[in-house]
Short mmCIF file of C-alpha atoms and ligand atoms in Angstrom, two decimals:
data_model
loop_
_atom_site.label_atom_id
_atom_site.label_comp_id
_atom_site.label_asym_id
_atom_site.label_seq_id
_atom_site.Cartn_x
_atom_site.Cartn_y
_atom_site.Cartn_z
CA UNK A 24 -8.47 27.18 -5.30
CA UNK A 25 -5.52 26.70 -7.46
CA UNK A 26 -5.48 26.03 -11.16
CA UNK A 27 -4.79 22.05 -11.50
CA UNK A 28 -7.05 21.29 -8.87
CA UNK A 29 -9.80 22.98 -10.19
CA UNK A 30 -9.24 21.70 -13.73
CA UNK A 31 -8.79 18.03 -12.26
CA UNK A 32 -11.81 18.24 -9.85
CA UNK A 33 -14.34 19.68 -12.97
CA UNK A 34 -12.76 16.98 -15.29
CA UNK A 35 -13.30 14.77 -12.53
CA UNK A 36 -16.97 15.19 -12.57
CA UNK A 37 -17.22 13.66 -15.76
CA UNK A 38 -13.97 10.90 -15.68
CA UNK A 39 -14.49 8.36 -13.04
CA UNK A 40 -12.16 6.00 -12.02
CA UNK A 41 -9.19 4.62 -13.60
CA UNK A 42 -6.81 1.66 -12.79
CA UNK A 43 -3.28 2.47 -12.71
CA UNK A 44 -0.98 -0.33 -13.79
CA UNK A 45 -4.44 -2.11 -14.37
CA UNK A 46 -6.09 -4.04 -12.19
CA UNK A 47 -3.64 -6.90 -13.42
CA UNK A 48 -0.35 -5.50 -12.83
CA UNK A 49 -1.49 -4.01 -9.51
CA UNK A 50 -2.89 -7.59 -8.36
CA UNK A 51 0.30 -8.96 -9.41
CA UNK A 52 2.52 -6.43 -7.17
CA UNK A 53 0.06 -7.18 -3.98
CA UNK A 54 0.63 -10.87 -5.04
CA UNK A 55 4.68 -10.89 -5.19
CA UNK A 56 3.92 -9.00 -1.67
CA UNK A 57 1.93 -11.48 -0.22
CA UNK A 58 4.34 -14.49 -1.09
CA UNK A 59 7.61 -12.80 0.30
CA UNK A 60 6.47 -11.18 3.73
CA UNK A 61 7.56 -12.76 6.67
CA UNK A 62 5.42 -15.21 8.77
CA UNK A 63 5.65 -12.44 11.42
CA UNK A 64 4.58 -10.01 8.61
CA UNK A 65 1.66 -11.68 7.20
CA UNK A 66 -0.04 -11.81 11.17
CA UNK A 67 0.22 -8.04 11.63
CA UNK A 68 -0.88 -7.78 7.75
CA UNK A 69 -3.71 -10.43 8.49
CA UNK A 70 -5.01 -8.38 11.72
CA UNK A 71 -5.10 -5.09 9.69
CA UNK A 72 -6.26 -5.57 6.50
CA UNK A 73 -10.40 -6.82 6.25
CA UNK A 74 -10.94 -10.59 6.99
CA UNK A 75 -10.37 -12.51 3.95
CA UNK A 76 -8.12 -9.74 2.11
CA UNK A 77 -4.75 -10.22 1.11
CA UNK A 78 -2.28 -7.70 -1.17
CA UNK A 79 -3.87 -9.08 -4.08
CA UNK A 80 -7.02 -7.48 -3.03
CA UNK A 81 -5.99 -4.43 -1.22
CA UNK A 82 -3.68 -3.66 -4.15
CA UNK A 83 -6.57 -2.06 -6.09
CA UNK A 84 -8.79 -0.51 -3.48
CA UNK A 85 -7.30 2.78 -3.98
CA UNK A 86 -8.47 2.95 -7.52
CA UNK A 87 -12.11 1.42 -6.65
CA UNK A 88 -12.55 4.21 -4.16
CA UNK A 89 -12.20 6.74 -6.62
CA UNK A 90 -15.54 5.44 -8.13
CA UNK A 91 -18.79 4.50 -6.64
CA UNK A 92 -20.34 5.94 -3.54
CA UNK A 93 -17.15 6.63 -2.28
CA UNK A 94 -16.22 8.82 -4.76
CA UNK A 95 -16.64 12.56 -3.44
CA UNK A 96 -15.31 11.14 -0.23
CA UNK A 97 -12.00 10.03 -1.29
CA UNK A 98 -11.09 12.46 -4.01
CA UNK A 99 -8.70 14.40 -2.28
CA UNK A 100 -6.55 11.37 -2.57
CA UNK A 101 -6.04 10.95 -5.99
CA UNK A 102 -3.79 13.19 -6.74
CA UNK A 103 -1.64 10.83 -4.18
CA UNK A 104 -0.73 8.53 -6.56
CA UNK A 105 1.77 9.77 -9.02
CA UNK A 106 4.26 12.98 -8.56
CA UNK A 107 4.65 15.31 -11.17
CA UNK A 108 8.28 15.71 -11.82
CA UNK A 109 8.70 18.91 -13.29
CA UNK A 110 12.04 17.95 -15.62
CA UNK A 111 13.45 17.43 -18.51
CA UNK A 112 12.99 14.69 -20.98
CA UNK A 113 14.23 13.95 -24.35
CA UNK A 114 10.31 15.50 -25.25
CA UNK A 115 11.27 18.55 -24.51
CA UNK A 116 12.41 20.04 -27.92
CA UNK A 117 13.44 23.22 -27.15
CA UNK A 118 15.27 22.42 -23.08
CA UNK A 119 17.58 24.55 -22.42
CA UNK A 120 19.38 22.43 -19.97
CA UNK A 121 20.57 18.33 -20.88
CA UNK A 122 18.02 16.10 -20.90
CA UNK A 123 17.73 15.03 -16.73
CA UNK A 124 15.76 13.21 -14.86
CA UNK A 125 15.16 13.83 -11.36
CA UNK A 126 12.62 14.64 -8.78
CA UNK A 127 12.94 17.82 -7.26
CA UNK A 128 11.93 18.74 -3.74
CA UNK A 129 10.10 21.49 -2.62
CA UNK A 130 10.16 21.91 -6.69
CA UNK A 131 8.21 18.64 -6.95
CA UNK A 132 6.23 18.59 -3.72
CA UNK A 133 2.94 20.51 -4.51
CA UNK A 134 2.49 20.96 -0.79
CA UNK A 135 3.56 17.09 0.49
CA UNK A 136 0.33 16.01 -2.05
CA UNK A 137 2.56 13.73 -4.06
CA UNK A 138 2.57 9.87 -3.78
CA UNK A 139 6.44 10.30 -2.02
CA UNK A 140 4.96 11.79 0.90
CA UNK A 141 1.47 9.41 0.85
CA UNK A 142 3.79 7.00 0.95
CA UNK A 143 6.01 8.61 3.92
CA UNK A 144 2.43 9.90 5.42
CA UNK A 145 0.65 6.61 5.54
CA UNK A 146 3.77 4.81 6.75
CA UNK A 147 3.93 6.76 9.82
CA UNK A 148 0.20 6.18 10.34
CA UNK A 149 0.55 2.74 9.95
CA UNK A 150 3.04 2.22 12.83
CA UNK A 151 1.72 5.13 14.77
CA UNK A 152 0.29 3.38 18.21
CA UNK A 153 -2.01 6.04 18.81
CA UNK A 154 -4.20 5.41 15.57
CA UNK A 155 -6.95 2.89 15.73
CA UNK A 156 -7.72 0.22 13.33
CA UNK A 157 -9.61 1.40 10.83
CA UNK A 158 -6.81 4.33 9.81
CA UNK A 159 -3.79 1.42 10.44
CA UNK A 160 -5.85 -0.77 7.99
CA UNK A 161 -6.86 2.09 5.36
CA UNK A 162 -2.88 3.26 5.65
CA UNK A 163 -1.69 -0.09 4.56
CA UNK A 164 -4.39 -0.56 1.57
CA UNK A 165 -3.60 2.83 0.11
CA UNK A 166 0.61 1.73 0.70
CA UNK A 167 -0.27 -1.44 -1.15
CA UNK A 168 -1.53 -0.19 -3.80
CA UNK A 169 1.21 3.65 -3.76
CA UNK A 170 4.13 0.78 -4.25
CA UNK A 171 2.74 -0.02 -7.19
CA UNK A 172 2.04 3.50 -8.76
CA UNK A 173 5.34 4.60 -7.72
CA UNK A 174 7.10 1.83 -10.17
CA UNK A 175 5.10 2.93 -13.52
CA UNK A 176 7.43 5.83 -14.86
CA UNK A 177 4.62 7.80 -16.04
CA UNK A 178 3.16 8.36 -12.58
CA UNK A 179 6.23 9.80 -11.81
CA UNK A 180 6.56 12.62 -14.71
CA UNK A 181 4.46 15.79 -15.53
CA UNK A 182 4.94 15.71 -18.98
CA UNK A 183 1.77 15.71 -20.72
CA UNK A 184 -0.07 14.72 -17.74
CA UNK A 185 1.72 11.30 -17.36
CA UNK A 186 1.77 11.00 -20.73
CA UNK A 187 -1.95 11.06 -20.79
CA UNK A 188 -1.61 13.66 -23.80
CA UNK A 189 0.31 11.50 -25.67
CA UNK A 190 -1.65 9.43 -28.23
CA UNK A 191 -0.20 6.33 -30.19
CA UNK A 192 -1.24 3.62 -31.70
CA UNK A 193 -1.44 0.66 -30.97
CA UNK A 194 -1.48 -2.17 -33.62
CA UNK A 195 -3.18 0.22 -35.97
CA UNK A 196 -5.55 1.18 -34.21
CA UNK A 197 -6.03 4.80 -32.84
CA UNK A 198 -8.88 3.96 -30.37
CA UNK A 199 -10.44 1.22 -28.19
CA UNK A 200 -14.09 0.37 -26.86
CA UNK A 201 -14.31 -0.80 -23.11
CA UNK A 202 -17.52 -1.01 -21.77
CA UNK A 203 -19.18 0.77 -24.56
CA UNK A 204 -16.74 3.83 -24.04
CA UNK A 205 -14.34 5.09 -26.66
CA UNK A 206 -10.75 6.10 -25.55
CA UNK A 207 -7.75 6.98 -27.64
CA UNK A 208 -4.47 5.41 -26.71
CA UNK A 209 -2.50 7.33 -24.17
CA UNK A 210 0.92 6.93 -23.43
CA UNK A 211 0.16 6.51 -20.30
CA UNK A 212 -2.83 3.44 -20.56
CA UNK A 213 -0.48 1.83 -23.28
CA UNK A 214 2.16 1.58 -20.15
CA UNK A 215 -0.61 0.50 -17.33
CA UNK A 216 -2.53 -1.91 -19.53
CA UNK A 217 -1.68 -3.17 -22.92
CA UNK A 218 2.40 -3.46 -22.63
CA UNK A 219 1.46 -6.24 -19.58
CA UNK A 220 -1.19 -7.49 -21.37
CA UNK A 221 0.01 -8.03 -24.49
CA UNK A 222 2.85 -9.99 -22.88
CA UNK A 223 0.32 -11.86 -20.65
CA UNK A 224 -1.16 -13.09 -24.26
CA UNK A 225 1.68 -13.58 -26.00
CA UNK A 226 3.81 -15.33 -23.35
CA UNK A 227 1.64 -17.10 -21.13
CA UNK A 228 -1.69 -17.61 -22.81
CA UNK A 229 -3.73 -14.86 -21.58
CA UNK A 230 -2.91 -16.17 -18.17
CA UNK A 231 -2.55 -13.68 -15.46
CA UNK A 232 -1.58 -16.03 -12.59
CA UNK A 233 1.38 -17.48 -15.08
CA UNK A 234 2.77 -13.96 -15.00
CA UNK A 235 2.51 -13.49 -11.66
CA UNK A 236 4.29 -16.35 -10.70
CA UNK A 237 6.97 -15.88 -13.59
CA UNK A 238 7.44 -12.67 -11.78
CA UNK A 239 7.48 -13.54 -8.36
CA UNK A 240 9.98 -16.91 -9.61
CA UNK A 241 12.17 -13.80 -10.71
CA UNK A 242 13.07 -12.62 -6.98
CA UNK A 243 13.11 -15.75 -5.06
CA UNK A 244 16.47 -17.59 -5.04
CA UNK A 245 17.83 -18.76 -8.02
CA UNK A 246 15.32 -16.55 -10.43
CA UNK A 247 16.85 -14.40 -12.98
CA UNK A 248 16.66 -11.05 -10.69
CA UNK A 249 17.15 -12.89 -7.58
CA UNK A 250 21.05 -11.06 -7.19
CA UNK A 251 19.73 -7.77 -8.53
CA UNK A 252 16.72 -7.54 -5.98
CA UNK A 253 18.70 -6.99 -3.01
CA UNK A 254 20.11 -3.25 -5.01
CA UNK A 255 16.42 -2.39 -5.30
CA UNK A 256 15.37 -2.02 -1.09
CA UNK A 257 16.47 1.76 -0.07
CA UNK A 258 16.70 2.41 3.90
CA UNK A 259 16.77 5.93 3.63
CA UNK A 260 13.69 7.21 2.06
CA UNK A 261 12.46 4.62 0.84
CA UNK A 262 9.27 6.46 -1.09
CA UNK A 263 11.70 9.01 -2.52
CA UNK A 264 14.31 6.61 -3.83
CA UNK A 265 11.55 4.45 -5.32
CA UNK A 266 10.12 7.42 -7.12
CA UNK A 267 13.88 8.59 -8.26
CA UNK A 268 14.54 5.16 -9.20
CA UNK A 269 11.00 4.90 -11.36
CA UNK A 270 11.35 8.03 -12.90
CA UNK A 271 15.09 7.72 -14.49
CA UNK A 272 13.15 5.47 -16.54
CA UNK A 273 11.90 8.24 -18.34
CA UNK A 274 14.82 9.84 -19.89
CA UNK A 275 15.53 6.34 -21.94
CA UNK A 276 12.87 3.78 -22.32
CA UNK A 277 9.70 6.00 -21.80
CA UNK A 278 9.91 9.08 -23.70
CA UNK A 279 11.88 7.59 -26.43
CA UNK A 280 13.73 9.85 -29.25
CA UNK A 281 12.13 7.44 -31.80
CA UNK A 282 9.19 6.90 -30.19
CA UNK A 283 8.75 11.01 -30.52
CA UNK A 284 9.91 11.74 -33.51
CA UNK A 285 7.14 9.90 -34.91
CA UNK A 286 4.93 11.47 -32.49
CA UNK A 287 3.73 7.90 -31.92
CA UNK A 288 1.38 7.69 -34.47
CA UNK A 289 2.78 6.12 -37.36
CA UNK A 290 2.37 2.49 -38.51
CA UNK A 291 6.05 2.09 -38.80
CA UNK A 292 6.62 3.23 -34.93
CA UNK A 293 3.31 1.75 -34.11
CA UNK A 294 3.63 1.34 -30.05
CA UNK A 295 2.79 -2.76 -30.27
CA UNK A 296 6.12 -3.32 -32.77
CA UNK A 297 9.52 -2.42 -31.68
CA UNK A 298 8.25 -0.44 -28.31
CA UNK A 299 6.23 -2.83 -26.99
CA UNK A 300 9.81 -5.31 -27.49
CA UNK A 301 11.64 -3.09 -25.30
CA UNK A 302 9.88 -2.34 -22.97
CA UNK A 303 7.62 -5.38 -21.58
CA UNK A 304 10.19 -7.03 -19.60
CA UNK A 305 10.63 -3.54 -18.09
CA UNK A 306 6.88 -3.27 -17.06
CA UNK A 307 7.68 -7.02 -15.62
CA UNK A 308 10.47 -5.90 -13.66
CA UNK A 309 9.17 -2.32 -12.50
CA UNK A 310 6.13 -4.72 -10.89
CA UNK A 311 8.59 -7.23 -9.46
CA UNK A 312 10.12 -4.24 -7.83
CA UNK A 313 7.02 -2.99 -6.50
CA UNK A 314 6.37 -6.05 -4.99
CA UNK A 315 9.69 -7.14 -4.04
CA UNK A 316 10.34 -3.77 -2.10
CA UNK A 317 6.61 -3.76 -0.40
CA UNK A 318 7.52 -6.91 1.52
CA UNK A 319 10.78 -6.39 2.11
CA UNK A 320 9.73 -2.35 3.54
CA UNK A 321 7.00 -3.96 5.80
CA UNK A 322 9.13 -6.87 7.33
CA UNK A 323 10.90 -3.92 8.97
CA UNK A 324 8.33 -1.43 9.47
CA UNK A 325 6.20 -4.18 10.88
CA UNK A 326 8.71 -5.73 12.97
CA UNK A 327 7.16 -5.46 16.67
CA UNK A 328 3.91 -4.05 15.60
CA UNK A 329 0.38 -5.88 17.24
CA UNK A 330 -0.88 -8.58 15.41
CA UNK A 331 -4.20 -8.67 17.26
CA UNK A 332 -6.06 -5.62 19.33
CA UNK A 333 -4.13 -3.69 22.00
CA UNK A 334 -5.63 -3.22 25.29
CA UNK A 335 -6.90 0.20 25.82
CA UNK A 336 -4.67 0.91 28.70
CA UNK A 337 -1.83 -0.15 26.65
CA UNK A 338 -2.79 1.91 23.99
CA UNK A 339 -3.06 4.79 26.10
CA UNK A 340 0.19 4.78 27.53
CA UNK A 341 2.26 4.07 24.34
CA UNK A 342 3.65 7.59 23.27
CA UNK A 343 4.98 8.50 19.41
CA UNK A 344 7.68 10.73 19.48
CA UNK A 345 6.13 13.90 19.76
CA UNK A 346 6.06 17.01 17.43
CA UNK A 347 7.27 16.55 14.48
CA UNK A 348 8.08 12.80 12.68
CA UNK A 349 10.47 12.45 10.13
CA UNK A 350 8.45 10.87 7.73
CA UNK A 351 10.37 7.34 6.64
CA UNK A 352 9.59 7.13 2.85
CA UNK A 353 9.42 11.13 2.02
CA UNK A 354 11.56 14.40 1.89
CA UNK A 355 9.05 16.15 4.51
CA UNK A 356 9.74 16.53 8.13
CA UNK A 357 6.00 17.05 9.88
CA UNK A 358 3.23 15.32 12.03
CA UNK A 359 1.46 12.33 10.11
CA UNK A 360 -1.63 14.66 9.02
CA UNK A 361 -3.47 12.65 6.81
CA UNK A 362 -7.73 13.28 6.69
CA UNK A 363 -9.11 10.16 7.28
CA UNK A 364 -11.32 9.92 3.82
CA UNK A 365 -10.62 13.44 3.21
CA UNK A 366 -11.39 16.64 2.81
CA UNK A 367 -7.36 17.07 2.00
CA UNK A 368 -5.91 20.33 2.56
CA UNK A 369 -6.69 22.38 -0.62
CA UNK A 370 -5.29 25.29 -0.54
CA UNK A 371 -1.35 24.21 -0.48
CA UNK A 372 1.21 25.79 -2.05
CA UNK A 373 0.54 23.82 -5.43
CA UNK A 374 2.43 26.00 -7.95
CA UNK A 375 2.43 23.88 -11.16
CA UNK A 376 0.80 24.70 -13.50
CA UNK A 377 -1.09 22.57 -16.38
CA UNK A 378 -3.14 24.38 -19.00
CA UNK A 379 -6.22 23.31 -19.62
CA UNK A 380 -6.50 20.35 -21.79
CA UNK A 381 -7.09 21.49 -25.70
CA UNK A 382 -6.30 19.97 -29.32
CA UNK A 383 -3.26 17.87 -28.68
CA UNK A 384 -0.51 18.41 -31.81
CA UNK A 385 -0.78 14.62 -32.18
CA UNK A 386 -3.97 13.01 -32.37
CA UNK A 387 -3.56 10.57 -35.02
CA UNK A 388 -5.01 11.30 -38.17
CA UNK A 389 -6.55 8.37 -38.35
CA UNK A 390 -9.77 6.69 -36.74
CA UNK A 391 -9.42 3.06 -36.82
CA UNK A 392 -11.35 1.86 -33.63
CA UNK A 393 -10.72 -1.99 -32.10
CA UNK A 394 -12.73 -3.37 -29.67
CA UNK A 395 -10.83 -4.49 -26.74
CA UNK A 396 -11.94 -5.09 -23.41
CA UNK A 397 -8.85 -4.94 -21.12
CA UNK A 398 -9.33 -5.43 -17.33
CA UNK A 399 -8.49 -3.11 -15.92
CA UNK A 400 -9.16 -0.07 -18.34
CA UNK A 401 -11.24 2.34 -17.63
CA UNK A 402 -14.96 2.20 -17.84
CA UNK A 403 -15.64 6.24 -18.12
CA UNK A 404 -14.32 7.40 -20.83
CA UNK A 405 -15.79 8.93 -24.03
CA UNK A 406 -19.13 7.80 -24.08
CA UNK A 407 -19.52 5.62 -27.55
CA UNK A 408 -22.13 8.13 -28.59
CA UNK A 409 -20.08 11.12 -28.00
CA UNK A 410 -17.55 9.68 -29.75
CA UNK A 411 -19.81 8.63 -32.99
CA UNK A 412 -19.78 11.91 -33.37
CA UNK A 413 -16.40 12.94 -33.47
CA UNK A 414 -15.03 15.28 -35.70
CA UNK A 415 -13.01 17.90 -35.02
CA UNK A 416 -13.76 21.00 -32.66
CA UNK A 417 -15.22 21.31 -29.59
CA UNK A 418 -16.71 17.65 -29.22
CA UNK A 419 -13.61 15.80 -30.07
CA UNK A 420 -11.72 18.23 -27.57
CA UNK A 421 -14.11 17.80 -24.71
CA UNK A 422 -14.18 14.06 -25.55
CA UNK A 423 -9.85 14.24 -25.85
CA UNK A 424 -9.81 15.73 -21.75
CA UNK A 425 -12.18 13.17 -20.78
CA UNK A 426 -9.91 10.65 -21.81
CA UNK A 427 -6.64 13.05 -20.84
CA UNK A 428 -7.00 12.40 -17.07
CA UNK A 429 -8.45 9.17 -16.77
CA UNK A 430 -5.54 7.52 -15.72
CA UNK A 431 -4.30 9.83 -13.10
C1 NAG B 16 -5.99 -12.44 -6.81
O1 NAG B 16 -7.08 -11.65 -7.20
C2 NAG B 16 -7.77 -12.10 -8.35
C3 NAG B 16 -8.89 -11.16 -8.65
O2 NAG B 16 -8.49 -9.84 -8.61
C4 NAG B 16 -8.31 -13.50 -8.11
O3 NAG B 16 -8.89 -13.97 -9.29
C5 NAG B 16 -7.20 -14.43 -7.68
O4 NAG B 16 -7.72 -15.68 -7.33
C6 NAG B 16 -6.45 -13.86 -6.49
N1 NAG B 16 -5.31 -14.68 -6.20
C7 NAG B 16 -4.95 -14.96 -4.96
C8 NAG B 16 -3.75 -15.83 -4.82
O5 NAG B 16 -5.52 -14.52 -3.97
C1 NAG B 17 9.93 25.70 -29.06
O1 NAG B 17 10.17 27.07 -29.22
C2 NAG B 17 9.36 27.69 -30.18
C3 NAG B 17 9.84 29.11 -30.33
O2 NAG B 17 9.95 29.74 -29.08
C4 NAG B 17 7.92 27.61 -29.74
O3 NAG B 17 7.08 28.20 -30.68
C5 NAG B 17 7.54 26.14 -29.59
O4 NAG B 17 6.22 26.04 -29.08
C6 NAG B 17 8.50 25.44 -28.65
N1 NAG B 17 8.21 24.03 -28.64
C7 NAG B 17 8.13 23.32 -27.51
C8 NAG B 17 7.87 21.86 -27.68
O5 NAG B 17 8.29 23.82 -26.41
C1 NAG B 18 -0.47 -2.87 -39.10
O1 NAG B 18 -0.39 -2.38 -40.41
C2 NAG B 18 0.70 -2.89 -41.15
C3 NAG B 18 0.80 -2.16 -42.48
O2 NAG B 18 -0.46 -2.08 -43.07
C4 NAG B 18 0.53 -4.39 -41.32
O3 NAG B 18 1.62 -4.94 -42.02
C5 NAG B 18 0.45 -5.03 -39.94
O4 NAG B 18 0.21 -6.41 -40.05
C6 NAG B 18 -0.62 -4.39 -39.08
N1 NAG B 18 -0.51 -4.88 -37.74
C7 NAG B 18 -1.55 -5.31 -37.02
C8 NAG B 18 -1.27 -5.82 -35.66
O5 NAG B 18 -2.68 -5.30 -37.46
C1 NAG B 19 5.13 15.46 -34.52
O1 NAG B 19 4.63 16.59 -33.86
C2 NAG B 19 5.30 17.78 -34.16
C3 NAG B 19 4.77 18.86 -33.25
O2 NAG B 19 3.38 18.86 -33.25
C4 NAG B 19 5.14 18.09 -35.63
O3 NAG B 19 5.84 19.26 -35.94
C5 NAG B 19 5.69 16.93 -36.45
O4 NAG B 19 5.46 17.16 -37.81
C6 NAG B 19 5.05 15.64 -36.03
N1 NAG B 19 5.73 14.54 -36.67
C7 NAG B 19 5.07 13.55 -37.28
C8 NAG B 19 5.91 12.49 -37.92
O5 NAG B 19 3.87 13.50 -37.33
C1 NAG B 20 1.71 14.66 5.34
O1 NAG B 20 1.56 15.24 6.59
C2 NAG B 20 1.98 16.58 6.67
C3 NAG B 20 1.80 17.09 8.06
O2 NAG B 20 0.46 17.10 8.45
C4 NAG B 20 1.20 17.46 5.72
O3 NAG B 20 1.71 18.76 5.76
C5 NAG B 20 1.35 16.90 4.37
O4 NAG B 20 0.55 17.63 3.50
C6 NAG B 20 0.91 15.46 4.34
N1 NAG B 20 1.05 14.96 3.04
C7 NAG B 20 0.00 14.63 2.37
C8 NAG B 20 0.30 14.10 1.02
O5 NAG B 20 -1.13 14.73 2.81
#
């Protein structure tokens, strides 16, 4: 078995699951979805997702099933939500080339287990006649929820694990309690959770339907990105221009020259001041996206699909281009070969490497802990009485990789 899957599978063991983008900024993606499909949409959408369900609720299933009893059988799919985009940012001290951002393939592919080709995979699945219900509906619940990944920049960069190895603070504070867990502030949760929810306090009192519909206002004619929305649908792979699109976002806003020379931790570049001011209405607008270009993808990839149960015979006699299926939203060219709940292939060419997660050069000195209960955050972290004993040394760097991939 290769290195990162290894590392990520033992790590695994002990991190459950994680919400990426939250639960709130996922919900509100699915939402934007579900108010701009077309009434020809929403049947085929009504028939295949489970009766009562809706984006809004589909949009987080793919993080739920990475906990629970489903756990073991799902795993393989985790690594389906983000792409590790092996280039340069403005982190990268010592880059020899000019600070680029760009996805790469083969370079980025890891063997087509990368959320542009789960996104290209489970479209053809979805639209594929010969597949039965259940994998139609479990395609479109993991693309509801990959359309939302695919807009947070850090799901689309390798650097530090998503930025998962990047600690900040975050008005003062070096740490927060959810559930009775301890976690330090990542990069990467700062981006999912507490940029959106900070602006869900401060600008619409806590509310997260307000935002939603502030957001979904924002696309529909007349609303401030109503002109700009029409730039943001690609025809020609649609997962891979999403994920190029996401991931320039990196090589300003993200990995930020101030933001790093500070290494994050200081009180005067405290994440909640000046970063947090530029970059919420880009965490608003990245989720607009997501939701914008969902709806707008599936009124064409849905156009002409059954909206009810095809007769067997029908069924039967319907053919799919044969061979090999250029895969709509990826850069692969192969069958749709998705497991249905897993096991994944394991033993692709996966040639990144990531070293095993040790003492990170900028863990804040400090150890004030708040008390915040986010939705959306994770619930496995550090155990509280791990962390009660943090020091130094092996504890704090067994309690540090916990935390490291828990937003994968
Ligand atoms: C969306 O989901 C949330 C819970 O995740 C629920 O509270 C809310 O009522 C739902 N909204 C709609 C419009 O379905
Ligand atoms: C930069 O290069 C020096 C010397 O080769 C090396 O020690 C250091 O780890 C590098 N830093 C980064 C961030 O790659
Ligand atoms: C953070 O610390 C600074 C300096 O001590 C203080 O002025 C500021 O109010 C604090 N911010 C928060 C959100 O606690
Ligand atoms: C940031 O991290 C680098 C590398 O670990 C270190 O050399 C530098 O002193 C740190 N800067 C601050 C302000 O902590
Ligand atoms: C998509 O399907 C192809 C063909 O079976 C497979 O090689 C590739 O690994 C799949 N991608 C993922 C992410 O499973």
């Amino acid at each position: 078995m290769h290195a990162k899957l290894s590392i990520l599978s033992s790590i695994a063991v002990l991190a459950s699951s994680a919400a990426a983008w939250g639960i709130e900024g996922h919900s509100a993606v699915g939402h934007i979805a579900d108010n701009l499909i077309s009434p020809e949409t929403k049947a085929v959408v009504d028939y295949l997702l489970p009766a009562g369900w809706n984006f809004n609720r589909s949009s987080t299933w793919a993080d739920e099933i990475k906990g629970g009893a489903t756990r073991e059988k799902y795993a393989w799919a985790s690594v389906l939500h983000y792409i590790d985009a092996e280039d340069v940012t403005p982190l990268d001290a010592n880059a020899t080339h000019p600070v680029e951002c760009e996805i790469v393939f083969p370079r980025d592919s890891h063997g087509g287990m990368n959320i542009v080709d789960g996104i290209g995979n489970y479209t053809v699945r979805l639209v594929d006649p010969k597949q039965d219900w259940e994998q139609k509906s479990e395609a479109l619940k993991f693309l509801s929820h990959f359309v939302g990944d695919v807009t947070q920049p850090l799901h689309t960069c390798a650097k530090l694990i998503g930025g998962n190895k990047f600690f900040a603070t975050w008005e003062n504070a070096t740490q927060y309690i959810y559930n009775g867990r301890v976690s330090y502030f990542q990069l990467h949760v700062i981006w999912d959770v507490y940029i959106p929810q900070k602006d869900m306090n401060e600008n619409f009192g806590g509310s997260l339907d307000a935002y939603k519909k502030w957001i979904l206002d924002a696309v529909q004619p007349g609303g401030v990105w109503a002109t700009e929305a029409s730039s943001w649908i690609a025809t020609d792979k649609p997962g891979f221009e999403w994920a190029k699109d996401t991931n320039d976002l990196n090589c300003g806003i993200v990995w930020d020259k101030d933001l790093l020379a500070g290494n994050g931790t200081a009180t005067e570049n405290d994440l909640a001041g000046e970063y947090y001011q530029k970059t919420y209405m880009e965490v608003r607008k990245q989720i607009a996206k997501g939701g914008y270009r969902f709806a707008k993808f599936l009124d064409d990839v849905l156009k002409g699909q059954p909206a009810g149960p095809v007769s067997s015979t029908a069924a039967a006699t319907s053919t799919v281009a044969g061979g090999e299926t250029t895969i709509p939203g990826s850069e692969t060219t192969a069958a749709p070969g998705y497991p249905t709940g897993g096991p994944a292939p394991t033993d692709g060419p996966i040639t990144s490497t990531i070293e095993v997660i040790v003492t990170p050069t900028n863990v804040p000195s400090t150890s004030q802990t708040k008390v915040v209960k986010p939705t959306g955050s994770p619930d496995t972290d550090t155990p509280v009485s791990a962390a009660v004993g943090l020091k130094s040394g092996v504890a704090a760097m067994f309690a540090l990789a916990i935390g490291a991939v828990a937003f994968l």
